mmCIF file of C-alpha atoms in Angstrom:
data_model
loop_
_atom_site.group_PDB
_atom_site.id
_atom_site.type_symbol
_atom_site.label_atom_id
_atom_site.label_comp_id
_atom_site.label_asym_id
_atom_site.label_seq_id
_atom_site.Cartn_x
_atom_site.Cartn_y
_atom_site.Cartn_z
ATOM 1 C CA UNK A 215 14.042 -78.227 -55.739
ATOM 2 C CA UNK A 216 13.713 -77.104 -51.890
ATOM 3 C CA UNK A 217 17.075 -77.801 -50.242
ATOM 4 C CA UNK A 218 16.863 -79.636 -46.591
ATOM 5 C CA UNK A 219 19.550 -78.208 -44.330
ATOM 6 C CA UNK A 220 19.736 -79.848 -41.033
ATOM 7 C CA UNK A 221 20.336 -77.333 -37.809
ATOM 8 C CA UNK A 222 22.877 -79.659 -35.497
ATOM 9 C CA UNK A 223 22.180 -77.523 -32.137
ATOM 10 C CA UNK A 224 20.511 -80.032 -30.482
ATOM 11 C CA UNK A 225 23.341 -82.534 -31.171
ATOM 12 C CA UNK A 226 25.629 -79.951 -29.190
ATOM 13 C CA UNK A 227 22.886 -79.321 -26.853
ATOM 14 C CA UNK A 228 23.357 -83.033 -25.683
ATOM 15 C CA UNK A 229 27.004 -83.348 -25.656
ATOM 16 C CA UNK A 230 27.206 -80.044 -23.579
ATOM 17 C CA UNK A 231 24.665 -81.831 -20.864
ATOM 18 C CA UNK A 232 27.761 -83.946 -19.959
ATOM 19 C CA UNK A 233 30.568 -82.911 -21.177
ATOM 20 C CA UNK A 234 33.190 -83.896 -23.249
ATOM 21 C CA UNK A 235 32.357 -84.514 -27.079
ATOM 22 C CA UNK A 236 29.698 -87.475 -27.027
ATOM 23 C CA UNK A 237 28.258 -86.649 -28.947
ATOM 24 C CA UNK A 238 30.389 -86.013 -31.893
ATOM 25 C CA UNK A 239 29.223 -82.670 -33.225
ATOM 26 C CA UNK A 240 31.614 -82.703 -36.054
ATOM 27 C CA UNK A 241 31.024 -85.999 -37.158
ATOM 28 C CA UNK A 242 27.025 -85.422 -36.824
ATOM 29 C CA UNK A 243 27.538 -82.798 -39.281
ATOM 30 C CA UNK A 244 28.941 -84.957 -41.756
ATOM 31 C CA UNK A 245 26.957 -88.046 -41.397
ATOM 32 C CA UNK A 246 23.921 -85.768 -42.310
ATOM 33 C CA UNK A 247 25.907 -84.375 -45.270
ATOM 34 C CA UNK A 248 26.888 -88.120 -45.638
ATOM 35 C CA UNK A 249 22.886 -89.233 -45.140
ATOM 36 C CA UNK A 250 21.491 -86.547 -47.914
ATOM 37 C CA UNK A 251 21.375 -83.363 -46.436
ATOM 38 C CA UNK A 252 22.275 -80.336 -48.666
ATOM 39 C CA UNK A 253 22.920 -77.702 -46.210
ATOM 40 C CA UNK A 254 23.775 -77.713 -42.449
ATOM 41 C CA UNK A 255 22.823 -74.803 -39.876
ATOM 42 C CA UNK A 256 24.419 -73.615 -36.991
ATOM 43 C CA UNK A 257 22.686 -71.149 -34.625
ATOM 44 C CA UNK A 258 25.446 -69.968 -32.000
ATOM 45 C CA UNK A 259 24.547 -67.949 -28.868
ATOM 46 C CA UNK A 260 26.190 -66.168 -26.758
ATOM 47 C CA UNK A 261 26.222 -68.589 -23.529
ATOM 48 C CA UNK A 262 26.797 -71.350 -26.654
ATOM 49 C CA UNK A 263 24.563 -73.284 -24.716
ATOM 50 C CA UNK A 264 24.583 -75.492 -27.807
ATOM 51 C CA UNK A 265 26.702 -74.794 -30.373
ATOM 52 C CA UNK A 266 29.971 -72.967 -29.971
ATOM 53 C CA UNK A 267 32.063 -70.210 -31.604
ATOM 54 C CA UNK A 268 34.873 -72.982 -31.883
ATOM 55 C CA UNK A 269 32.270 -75.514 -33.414
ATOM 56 C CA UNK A 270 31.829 -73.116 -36.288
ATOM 57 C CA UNK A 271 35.044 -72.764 -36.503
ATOM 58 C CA UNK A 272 35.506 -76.412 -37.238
ATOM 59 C CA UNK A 273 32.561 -77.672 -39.306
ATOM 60 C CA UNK A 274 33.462 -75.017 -41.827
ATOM 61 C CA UNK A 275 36.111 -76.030 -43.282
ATOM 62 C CA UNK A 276 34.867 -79.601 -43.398
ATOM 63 C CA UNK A 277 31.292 -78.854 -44.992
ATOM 64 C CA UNK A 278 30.900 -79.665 -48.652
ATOM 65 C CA UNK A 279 27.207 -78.764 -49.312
ATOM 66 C CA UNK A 280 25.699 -75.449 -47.982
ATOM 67 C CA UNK A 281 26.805 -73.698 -44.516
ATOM 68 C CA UNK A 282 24.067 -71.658 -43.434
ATOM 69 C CA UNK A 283 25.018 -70.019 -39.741
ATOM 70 C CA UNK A 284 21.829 -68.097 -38.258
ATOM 71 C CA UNK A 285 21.863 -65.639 -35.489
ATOM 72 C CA UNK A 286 21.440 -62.019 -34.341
ATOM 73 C CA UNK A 287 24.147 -59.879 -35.522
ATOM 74 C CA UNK A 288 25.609 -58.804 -32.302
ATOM 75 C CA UNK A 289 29.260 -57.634 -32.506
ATOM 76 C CA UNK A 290 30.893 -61.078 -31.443
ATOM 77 C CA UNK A 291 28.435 -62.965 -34.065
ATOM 78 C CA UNK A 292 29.569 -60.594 -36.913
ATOM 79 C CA UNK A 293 32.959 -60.809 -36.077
ATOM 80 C CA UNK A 294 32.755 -65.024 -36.208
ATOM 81 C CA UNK A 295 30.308 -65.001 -39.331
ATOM 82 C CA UNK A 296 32.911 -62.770 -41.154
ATOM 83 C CA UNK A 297 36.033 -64.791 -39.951
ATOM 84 C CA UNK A 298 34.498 -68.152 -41.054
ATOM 85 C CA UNK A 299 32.398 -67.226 -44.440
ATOM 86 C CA UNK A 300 30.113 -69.436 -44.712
ATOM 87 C CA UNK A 301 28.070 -69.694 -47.215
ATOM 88 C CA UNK A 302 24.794 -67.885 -46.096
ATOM 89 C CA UNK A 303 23.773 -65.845 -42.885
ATOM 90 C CA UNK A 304 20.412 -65.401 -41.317
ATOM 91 C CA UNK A 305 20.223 -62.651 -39.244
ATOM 92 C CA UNK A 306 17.560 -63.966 -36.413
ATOM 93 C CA UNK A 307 16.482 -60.874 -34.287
ATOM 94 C CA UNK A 308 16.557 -63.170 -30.610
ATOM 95 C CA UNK A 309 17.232 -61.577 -27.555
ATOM 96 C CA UNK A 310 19.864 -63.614 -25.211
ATOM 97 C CA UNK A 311 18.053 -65.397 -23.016
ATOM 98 C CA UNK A 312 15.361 -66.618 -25.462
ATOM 99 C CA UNK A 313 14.958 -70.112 -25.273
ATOM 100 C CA UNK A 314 14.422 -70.374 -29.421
ATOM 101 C CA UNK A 315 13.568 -68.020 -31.831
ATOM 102 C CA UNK A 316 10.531 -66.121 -31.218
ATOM 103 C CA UNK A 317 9.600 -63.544 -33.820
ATOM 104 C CA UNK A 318 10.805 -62.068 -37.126
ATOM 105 C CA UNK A 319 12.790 -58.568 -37.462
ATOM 106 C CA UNK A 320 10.756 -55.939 -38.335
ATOM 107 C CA UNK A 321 12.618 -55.082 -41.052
ATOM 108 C CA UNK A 322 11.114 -51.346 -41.302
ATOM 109 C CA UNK A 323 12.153 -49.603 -38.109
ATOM 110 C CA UNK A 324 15.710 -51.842 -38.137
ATOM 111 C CA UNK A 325 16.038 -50.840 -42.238
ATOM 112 C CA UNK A 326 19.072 -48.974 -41.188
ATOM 113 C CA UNK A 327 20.695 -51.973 -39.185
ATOM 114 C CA UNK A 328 20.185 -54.531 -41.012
ATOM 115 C CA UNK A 329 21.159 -52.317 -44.113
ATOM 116 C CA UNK A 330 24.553 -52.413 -42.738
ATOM 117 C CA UNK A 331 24.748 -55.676 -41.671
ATOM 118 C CA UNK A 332 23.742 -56.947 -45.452
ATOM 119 C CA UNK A 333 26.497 -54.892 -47.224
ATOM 120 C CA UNK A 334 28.353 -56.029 -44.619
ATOM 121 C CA UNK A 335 28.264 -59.303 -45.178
ATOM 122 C CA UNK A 336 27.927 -59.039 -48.703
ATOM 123 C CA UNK A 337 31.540 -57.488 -48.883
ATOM 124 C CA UNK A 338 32.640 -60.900 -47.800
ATOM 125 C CA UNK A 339 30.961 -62.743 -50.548
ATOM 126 C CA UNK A 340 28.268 -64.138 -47.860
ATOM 127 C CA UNK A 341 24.418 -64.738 -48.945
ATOM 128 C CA UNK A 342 22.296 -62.759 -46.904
ATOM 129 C CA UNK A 343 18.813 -63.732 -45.487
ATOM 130 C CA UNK A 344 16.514 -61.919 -42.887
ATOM 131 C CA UNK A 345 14.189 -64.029 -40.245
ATOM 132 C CA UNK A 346 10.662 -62.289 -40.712
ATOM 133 C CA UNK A 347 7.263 -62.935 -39.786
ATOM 134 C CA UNK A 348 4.604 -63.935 -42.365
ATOM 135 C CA UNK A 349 4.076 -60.333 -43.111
ATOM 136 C CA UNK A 350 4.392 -58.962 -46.916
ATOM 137 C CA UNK A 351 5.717 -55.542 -45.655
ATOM 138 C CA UNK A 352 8.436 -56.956 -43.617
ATOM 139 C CA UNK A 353 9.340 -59.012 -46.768
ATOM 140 C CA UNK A 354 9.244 -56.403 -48.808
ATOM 141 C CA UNK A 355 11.565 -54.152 -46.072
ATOM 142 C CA UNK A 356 13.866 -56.895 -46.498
ATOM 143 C CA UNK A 357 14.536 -56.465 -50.123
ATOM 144 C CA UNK A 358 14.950 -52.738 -49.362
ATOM 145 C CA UNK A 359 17.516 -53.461 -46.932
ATOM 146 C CA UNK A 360 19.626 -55.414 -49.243
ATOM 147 C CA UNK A 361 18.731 -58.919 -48.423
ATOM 148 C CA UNK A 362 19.110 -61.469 -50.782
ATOM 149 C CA UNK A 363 16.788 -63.537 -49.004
ATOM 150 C CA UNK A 364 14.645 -63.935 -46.708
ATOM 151 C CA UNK A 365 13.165 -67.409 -43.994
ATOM 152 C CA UNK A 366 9.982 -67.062 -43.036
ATOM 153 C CA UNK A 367 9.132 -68.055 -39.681
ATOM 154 C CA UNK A 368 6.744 -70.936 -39.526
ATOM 155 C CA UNK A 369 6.101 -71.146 -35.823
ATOM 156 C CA UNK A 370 2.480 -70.282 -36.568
ATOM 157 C CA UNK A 371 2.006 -72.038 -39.769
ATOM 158 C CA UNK A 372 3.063 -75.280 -37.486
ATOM 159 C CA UNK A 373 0.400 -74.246 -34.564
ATOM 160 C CA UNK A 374 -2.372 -74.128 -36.635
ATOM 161 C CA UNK A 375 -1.624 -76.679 -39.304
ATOM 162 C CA UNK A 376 -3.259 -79.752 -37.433
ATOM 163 C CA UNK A 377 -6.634 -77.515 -37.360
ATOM 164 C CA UNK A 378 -6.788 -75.931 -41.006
ATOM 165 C CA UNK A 379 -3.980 -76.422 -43.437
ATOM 166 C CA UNK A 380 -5.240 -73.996 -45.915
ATOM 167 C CA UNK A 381 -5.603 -71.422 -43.620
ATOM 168 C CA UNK A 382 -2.512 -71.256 -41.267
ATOM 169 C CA UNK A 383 -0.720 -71.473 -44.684
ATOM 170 C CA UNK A 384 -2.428 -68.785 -46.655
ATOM 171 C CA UNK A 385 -0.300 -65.645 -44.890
ATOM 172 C CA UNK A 386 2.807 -67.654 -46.149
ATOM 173 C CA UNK A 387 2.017 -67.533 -49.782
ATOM 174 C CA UNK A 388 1.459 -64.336 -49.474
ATOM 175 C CA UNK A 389 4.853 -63.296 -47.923
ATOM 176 C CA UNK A 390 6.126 -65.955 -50.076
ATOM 177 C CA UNK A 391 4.474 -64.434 -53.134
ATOM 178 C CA UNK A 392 6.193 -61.019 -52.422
ATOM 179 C CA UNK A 393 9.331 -62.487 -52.091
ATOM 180 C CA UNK A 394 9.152 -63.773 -55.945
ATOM 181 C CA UNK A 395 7.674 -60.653 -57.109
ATOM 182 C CA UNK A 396 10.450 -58.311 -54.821
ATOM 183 C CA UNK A 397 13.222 -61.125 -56.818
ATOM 184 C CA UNK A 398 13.706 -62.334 -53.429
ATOM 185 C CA UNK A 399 15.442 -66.308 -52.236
ATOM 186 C CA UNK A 400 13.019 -67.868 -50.372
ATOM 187 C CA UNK A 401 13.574 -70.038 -46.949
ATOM 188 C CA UNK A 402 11.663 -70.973 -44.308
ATOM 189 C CA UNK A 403 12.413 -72.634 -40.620
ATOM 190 C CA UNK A 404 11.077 -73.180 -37.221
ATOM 191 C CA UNK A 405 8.486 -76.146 -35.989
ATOM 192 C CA UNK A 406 8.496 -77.461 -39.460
ATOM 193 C CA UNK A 407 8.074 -81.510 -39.275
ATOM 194 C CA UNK A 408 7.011 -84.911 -40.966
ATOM 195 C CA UNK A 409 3.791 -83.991 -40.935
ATOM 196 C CA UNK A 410 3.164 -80.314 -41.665
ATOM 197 C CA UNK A 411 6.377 -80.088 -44.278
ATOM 198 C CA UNK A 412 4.681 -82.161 -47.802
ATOM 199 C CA UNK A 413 1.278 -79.437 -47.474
ATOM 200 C CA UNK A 414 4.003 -76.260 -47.250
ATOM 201 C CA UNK A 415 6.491 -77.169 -50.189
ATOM 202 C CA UNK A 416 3.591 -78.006 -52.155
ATOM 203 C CA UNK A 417 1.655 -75.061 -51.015
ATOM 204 C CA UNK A 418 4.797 -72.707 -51.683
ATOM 205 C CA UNK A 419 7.457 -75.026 -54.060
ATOM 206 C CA UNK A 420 9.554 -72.223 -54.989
ATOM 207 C CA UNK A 421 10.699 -72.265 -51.301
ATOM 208 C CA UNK A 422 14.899 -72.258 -51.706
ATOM 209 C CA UNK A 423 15.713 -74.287 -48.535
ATOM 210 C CA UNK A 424 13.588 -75.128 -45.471
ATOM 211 C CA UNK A 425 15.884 -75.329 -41.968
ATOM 212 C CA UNK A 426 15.104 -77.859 -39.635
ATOM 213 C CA UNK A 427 16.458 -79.077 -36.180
ATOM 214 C CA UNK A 428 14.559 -79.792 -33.366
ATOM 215 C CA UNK A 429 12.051 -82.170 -35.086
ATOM 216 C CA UNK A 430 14.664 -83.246 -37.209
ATOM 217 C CA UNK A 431 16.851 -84.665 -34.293
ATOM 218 C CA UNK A 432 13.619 -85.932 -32.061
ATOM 219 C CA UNK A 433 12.730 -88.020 -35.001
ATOM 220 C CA UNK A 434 16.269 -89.461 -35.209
ATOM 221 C CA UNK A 435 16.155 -90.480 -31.683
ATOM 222 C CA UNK A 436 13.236 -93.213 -32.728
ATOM 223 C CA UNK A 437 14.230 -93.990 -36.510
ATOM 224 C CA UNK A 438 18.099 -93.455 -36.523
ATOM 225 C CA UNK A 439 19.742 -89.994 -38.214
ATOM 226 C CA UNK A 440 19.921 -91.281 -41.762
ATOM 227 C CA UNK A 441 16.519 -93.471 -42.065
ATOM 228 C CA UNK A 442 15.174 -89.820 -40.748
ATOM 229 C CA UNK A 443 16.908 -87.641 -43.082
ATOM 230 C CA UNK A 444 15.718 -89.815 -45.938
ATOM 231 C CA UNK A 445 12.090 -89.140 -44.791
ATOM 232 C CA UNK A 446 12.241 -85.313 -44.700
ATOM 233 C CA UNK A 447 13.775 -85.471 -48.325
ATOM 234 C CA UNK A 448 10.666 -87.667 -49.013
ATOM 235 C CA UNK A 449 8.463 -85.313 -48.080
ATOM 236 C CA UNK A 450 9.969 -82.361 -49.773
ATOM 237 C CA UNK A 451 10.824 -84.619 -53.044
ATOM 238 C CA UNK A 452 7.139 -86.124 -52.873
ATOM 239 C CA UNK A 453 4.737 -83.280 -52.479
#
């Protein structure tokens, strides 16, 4: 069964606007935990624009189903991921002023890097996953690398899914289809929604976990946090 964790930045991204701690970034993460969500993601920054080092500091200890922090692996990001432990890391190749995610690592000319940064991680009992385009090669550079996983960004799949399903899908399975064969964890994150979510999981159902935010939390602001939880489980449960 594909897990739904729920990426809380935009929660911080609002109480930062003003100030102060309204909202509640703490208690956001466990009302989705509360609500049905099996995993929450954190994606800190280095301007935390959104969510802060001292955020991840606190949810962790107070997270009972999967903490899944996502970022690139600059020094102060390692340093925090390896302090905290959480349960999984996603090393996301974004440069510092990006306003989101962007593209996946190539996983070939950074093999030594992110070689490191896996046994790294590893040594501290952390899962390890690798943000990478679509791309069977990269997937498979992954696995060489030492990943146990890896997410597969969906920006495109979301683009084109309104115009042909089948076909802004099809470079998916076939990453996704390496992963199985390379004994790779599947996840997969970025512009997912309500609407394009059902035609993926069914497309690709041994996906491990799909991470969603942004849509997540726009939906929430029309249909309440838990009614819209319980709708992305639907479609994932559903397919």
């Amino acid at each position: 069964m594909t897990r739904l964790s729920v990426n809380i930045n935009k929660i911080a991204t609002l109480r930062n606007a003003r100030g102060g701690n309204m909202p509640d970034v703490l208690k956001a993460a466990l009302d989705c935990e509360s609500f049905g969500a099996e995993g929450i993601t954190v994606h800190p920054r280095p301007d935390e624009r959104h969510i802060r080092y001292s955020d991840v500091r606190s949810i962790r200890p107070l997270v009972k189903t999967e903490f899944n922090i996502e970022g690139n692996p600059i020094g102060s990001f390692v340093a925090l991921v390896c302090e905290v432990r959480p349960d999984q890391v996603t090393m996301v190749p974004d440069a510092r002023d990006a306003i989101t995610s962007n593209a996946g690592w190539n996983t070939l000319s950074n093999r030594i890097f992110l070689s490191e940064m896996c046994s790294a991680f590893k040594e501290k009992g952390i899962r390890t996953s690798i943000f990478v385009d679509p791309d069977p090669k990269m997937v498979e550079g992954a696995r060489v690398c030492g990943a146990d996983r890896v997410e597969l960004y969906t920006a495109a799949y979301a683009e084109n899914f309104k115009s042909d399903p089948q076909k802004a899908v099809e470079p998916y399975l076939k990453a996704a289809e390496t992963a199985r064969e390379c004994g790779l964890g599947l996840n997969a994150g970025h512009d997912l929604n309500l609407d394009n979510l059902s035609f993926f999981i069914k497309t690709i159902p041994w996906t491990d976990e799909v991470s969603i935010g942004h849509a997540l939390i726009c939906d929430a602001l029309y249909m309440g946090l838990e009614k819209t939880i319980w709708s992305y489980l639907e479609q994932i449960q559903n397919f």
